[in-house]
Short mmCIF file of C-alpha atoms in Angstrom, two decimals:
data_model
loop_
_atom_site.label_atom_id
_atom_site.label_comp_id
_atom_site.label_asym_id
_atom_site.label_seq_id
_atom_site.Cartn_x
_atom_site.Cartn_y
_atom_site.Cartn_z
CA UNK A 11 0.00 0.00 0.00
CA UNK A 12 1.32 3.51 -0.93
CA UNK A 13 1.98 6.41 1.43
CA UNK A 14 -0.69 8.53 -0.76
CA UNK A 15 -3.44 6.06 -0.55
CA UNK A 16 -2.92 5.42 2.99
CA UNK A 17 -3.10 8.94 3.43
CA UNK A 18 -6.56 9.07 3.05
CA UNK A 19 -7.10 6.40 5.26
CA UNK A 20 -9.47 6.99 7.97
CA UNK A 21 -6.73 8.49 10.96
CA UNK A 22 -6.38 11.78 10.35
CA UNK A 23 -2.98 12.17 11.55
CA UNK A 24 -2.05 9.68 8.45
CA UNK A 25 -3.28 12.96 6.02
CA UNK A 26 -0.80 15.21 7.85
CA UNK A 27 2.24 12.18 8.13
CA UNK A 28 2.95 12.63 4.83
CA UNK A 29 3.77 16.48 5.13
CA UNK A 30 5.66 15.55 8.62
CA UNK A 31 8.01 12.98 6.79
CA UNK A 32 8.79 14.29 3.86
CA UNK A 33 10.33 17.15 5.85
CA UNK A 34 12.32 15.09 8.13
CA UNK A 35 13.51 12.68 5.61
CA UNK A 36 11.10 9.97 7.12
CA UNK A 37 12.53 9.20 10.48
CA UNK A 38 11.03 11.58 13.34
CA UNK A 39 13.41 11.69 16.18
CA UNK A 40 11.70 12.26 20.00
CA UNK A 41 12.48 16.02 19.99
CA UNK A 42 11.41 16.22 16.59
CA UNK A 43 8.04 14.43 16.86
CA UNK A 44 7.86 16.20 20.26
CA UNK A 45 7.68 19.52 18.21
CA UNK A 46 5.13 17.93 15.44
CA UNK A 47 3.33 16.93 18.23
CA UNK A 48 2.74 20.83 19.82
CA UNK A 49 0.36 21.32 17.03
CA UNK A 50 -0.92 17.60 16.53
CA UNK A 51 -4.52 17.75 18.00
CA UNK A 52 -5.18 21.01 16.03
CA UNK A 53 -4.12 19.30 12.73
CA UNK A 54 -6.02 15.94 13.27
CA UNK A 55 -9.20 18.33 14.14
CA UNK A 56 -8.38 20.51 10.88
CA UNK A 57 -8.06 17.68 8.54
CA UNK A 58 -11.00 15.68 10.08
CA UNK A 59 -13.68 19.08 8.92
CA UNK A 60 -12.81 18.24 5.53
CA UNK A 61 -12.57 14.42 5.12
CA UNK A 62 -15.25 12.64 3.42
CA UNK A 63 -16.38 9.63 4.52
CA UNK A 64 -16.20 6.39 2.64
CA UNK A 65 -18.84 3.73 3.94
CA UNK A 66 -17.38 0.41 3.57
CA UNK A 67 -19.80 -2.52 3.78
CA UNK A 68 -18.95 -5.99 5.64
CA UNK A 69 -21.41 -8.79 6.54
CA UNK A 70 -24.70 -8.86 7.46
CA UNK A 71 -26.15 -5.29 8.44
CA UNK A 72 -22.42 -3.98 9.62
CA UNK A 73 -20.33 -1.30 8.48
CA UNK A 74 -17.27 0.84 8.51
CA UNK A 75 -17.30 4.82 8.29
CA UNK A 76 -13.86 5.78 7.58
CA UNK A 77 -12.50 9.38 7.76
CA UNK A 78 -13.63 10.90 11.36
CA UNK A 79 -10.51 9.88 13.50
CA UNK A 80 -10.87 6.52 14.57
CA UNK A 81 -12.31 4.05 11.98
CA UNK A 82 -16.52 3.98 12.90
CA UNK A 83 -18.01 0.45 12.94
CA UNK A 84 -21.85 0.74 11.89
CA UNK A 85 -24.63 -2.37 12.86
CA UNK A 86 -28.01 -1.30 11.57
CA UNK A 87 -31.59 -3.53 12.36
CA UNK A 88 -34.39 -3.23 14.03
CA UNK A 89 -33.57 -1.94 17.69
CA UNK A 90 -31.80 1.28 15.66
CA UNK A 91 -28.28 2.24 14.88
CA UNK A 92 -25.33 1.14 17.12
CA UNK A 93 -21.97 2.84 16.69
CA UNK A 94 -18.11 1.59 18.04
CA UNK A 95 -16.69 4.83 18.23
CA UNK A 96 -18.10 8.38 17.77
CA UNK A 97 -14.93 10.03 15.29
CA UNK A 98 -14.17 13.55 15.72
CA UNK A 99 -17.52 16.38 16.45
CA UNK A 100 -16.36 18.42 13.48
CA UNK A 101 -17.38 15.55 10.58
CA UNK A 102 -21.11 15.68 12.34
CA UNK A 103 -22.41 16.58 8.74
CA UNK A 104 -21.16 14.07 6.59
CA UNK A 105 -21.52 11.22 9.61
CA UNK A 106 -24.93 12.25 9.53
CA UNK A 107 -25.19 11.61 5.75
CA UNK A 108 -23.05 8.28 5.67
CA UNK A 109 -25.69 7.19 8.66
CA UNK A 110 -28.15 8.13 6.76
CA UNK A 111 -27.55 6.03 3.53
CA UNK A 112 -27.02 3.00 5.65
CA UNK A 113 -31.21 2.94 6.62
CA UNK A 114 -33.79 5.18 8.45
CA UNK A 115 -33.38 3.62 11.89
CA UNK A 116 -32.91 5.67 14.36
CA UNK A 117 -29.21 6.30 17.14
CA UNK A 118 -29.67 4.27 19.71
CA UNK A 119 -26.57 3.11 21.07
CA UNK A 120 -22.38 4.29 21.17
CA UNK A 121 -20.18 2.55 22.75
CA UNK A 122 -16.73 3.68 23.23
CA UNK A 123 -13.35 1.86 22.73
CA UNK A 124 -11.58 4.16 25.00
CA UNK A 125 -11.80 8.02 25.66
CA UNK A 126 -9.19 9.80 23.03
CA UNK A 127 -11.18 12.64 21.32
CA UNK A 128 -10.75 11.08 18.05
CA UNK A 129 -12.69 8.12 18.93
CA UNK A 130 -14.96 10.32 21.30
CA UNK A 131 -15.46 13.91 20.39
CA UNK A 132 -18.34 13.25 18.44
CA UNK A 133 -20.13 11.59 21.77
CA UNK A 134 -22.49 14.73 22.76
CA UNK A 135 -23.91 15.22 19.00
CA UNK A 136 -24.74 11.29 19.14
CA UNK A 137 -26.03 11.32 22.51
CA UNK A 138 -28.40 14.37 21.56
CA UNK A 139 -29.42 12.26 18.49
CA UNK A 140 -30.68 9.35 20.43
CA UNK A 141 -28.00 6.90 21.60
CA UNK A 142 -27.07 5.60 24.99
CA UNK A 143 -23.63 5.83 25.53
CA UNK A 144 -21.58 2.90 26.81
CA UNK A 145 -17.60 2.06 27.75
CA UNK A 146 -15.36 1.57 30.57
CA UNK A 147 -15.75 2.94 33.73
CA UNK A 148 -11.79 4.37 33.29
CA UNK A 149 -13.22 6.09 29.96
CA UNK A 150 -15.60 7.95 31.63
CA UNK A 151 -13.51 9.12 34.25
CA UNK A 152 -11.28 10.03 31.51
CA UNK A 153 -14.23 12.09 29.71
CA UNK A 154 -15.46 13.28 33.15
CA UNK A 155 -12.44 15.19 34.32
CA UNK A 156 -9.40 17.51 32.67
CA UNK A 157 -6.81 15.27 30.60
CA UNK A 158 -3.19 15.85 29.77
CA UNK A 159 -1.15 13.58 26.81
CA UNK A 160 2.09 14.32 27.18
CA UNK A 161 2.98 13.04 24.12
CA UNK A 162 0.90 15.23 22.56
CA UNK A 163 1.69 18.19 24.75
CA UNK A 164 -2.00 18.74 24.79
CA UNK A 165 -4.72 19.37 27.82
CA UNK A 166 -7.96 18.10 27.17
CA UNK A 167 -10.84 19.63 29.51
CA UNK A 168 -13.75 17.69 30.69
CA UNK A 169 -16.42 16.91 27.98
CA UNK A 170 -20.02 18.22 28.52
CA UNK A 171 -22.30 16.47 30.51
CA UNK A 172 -23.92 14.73 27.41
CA UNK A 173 -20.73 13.36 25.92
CA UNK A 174 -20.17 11.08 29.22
CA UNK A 175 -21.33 7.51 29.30
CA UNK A 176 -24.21 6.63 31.02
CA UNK A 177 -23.31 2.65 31.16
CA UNK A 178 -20.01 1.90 32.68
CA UNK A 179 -18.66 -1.88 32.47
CA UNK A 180 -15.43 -3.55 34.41
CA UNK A 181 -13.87 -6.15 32.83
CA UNK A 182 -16.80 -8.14 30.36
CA UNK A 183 -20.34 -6.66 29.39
CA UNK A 184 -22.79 -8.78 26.52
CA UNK A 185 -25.21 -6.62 24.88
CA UNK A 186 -28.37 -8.78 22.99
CA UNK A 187 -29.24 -5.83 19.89
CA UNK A 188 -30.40 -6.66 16.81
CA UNK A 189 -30.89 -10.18 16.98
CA UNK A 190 -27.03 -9.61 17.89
CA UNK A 191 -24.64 -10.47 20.78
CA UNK A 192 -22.48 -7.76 21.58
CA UNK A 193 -19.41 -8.96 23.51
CA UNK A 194 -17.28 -5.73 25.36
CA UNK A 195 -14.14 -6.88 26.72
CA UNK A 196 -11.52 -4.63 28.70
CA UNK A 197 -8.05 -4.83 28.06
CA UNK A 198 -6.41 -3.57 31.08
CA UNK A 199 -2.86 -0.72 30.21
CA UNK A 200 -3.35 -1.58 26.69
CA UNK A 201 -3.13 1.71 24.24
CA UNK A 202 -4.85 3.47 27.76
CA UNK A 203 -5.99 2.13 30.91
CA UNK A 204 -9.82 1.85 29.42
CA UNK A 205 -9.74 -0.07 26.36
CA UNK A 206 -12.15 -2.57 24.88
CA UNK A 207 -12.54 -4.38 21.91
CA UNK A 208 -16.05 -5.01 20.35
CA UNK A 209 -16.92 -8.83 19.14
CA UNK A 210 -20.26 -8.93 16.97
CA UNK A 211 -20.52 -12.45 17.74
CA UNK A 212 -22.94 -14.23 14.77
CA UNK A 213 -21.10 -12.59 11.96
CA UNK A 214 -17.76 -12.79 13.38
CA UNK A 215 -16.39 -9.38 13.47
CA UNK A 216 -14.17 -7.76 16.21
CA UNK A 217 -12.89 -3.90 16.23
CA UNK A 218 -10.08 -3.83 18.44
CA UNK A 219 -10.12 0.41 18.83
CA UNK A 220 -6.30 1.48 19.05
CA UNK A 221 -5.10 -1.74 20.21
CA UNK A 222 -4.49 -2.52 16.34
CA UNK A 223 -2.99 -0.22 14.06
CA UNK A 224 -3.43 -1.46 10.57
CA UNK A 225 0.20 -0.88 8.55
CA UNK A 226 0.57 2.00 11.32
CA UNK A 227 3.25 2.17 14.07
CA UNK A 228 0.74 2.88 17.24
CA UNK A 229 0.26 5.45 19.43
CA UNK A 230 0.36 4.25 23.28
CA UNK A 231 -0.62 6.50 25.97
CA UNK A 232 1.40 6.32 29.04
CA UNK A 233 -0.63 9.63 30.76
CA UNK A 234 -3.74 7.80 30.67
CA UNK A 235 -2.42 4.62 31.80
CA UNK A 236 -1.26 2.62 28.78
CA UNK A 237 1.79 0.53 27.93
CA UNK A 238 3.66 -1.83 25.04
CA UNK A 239 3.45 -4.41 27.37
CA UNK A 240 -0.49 -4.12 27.85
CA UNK A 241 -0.80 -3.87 24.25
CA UNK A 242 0.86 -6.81 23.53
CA UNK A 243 -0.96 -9.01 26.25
CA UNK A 244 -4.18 -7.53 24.68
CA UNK A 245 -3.36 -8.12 20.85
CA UNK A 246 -2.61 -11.98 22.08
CA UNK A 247 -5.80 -12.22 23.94
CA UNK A 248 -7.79 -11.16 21.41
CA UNK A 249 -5.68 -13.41 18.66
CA UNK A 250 -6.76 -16.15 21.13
CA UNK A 251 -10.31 -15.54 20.86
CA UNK A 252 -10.75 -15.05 16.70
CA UNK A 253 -11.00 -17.20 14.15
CA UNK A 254 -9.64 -16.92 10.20
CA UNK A 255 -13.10 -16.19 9.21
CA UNK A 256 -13.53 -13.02 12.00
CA UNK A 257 -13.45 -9.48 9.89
CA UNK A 258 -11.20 -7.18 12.35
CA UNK A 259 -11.55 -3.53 12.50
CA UNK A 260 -8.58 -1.73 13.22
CA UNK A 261 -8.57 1.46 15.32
CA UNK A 262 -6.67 3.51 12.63
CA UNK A 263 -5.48 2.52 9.36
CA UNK A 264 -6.78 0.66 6.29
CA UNK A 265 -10.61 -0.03 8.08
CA UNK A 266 -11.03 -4.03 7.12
CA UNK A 267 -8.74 -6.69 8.58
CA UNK A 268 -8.20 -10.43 9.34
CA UNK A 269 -6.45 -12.79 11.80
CA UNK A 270 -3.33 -12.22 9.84
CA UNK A 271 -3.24 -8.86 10.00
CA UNK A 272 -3.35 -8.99 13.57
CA UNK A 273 -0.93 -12.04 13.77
CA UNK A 274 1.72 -9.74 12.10
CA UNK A 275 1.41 -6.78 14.17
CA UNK A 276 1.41 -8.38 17.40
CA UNK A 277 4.68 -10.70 15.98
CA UNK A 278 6.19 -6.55 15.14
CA UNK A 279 5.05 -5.70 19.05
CA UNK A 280 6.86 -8.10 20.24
CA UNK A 281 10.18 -8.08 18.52
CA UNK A 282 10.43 -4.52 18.78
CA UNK A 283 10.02 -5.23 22.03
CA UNK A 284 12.34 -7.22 23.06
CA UNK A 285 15.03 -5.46 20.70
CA UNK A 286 14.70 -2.54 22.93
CA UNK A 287 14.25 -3.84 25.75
CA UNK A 288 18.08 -5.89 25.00
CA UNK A 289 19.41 -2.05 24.39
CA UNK A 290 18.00 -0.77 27.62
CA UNK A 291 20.15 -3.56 29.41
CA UNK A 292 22.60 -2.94 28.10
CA UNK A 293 22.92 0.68 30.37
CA UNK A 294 22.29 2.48 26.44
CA UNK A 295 20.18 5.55 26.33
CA UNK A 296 17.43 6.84 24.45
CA UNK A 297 19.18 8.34 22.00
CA UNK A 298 21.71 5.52 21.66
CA UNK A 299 19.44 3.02 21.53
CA UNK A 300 16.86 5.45 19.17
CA UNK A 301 20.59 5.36 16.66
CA UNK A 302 20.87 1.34 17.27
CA UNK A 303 17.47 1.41 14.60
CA UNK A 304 15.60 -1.27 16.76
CA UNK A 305 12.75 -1.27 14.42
CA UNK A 306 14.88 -1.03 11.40
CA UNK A 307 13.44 -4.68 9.95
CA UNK A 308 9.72 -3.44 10.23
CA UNK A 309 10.71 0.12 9.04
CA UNK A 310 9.18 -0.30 5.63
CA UNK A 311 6.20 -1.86 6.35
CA UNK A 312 5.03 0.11 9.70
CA UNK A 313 7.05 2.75 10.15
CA UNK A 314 5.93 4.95 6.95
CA UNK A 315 3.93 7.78 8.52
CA UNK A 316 3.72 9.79 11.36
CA UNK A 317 4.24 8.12 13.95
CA UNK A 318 8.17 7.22 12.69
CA UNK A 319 10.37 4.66 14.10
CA UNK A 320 12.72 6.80 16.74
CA UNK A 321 9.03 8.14 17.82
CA UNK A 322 7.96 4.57 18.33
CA UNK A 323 11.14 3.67 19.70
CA UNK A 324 10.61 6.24 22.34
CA UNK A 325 7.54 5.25 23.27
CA UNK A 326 8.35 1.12 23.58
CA UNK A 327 11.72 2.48 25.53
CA UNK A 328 9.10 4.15 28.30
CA UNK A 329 7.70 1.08 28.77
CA UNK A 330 10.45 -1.47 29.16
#
């Protein structure tokens, strides 16, 4: 897959990467993506107002909205619309369309993977349309209160009262909606401390939210209690629990998926992983072990946009 047609793929920050890269030759050091990342929120929100959205169909009465931050799964039947995910407020007007070409029912149900405003800033205009918002209880403390990413030097302040969830879960919640079982499972200091990943059971179809980046290098966020080694645990589990036949809908990145998919970027986790982790031993730095090009075999295939391979490298380095 090319860097322009990945560029258009449903996480915004992939429509700015390109920009970001080509300036700094392709490999982001920490200081440098430290710098990108003063602006980053700003950008995503910018790019997000003008993306359209591409519908993509799967099985049965599901479906992918790709374009608003996080990638939007769609099920559609007779107890109304649910949504995995809410995308970014400012694409309200073309969600509303795309939502609107999938059937007539009515919003009756969000739930959220976890609470980054890219998979959660569109949460008030949903609720106010109808739907019941549901996620982990560490999400809506997340959405409750002010939040600072470091990574992102950004502070996020508390959402409105009508973007919070109003059904909180723990560790495993089954939903019965359209004639479908809805299995939530929490995956404990994974990308952040509230993640879950959605199973449509009958049709076999699983979005992970940011646990999976599809062809991306992923974002983990230490502030709000994530880590690599989380991540990986939770990439496993879920591996554990699909079959070759389940569709899997990645967080960011191209929006349809398999087994395989997964399989290969929980086998990059882990050797990354452990290649830093060796460096770190060895009494080496950041910067020493950012030169050492830990990631350097998976470079092509992952480490193409903006979040580069010293950025990445930074980020597995906090956690080891």
């Amino acid at each position: 897959m090319n860097r322009n047609s990945m560029s258009r793929r449903g996480f915004c920050l992939c429509c700015v990467g390109a920009t970001a890269l080509a300036a700094q030759g392709g490999w982001l050091s920490p200081r440098e993506a430290y710098a990108y990342g003063e602006g980053i929120v700003d950008l995503i929100r910018s790019e997000a107002a003008k993306t359209p959205i591409t519908v993509h169909r799967l099985r049965g009465n599901i479906a992918v909205l790709e374009g608003s931050g996080g990638n939007v799964a769609v099920m559609v039947g007779s107890d109304g619309k649910v949504l995995i995910d809410a995308g970014i407020a400012v694409s309200r007007p073309r969600m509303i369309d795309a939502l609107n070409g999938l059937g007539k029912e009515p919003i009756t149900h969000l739930i959220n993977t976890h609470w980054h405003f890219d998979h959660a800033s569109g949460n008030e205009w949903l609720h106010n349309e109808g739907a019941t918002i549901v996620a982990h209880a560490n999400t809506r403390k997340h959405l409750m209160s002010a939040q600072r990413v470091e990574d992102w030097h950004f502070n996020f302040p508390p959402s409105p009262a009508g973007a919070v969830p109003t059904e909180v879960m723990s560790d495993t919640k089954v939903l019965k909606i359209n004639n479908t079982s809805v299995r939530l499972q929490h995956h404990p200091a994974g990308h952040t401390d509230g993640d879950i990943s959605v199973e449509f059971a009958e049709p076999e179809i699983l979005h992970t939210g940011d646990l999976y980046w599809n062809g991306i290098y992923p974002f983990i966020d230490y502030s709000t209690g994530g880590s690599i080694d989380g991540t990986i645990s939770a990439v496993g589990s879920i591996l554990e629990r699909i079959s070759s036949n389940t569709i899997v809908i990645p967080g960011h990145g191209a929006p349809v998926s398999d087994k395989a998919g997964l399989k290969s970027f929980h086998e990059m986790l882990v050797a990354i992983r452990s290649n830093v982790a060796e460096l770190k031993k060895q009494g080496r730095t950041l910067d020493q072990i950012v030169a050492a090009k830990p990631t350097a075999a998976f470079d092509a295939k992952w480490g193409q946009f903006v979040i580069g391979p010293a950025f990445f490298t930074k980020l597995v380095y906090d956690g080891v």
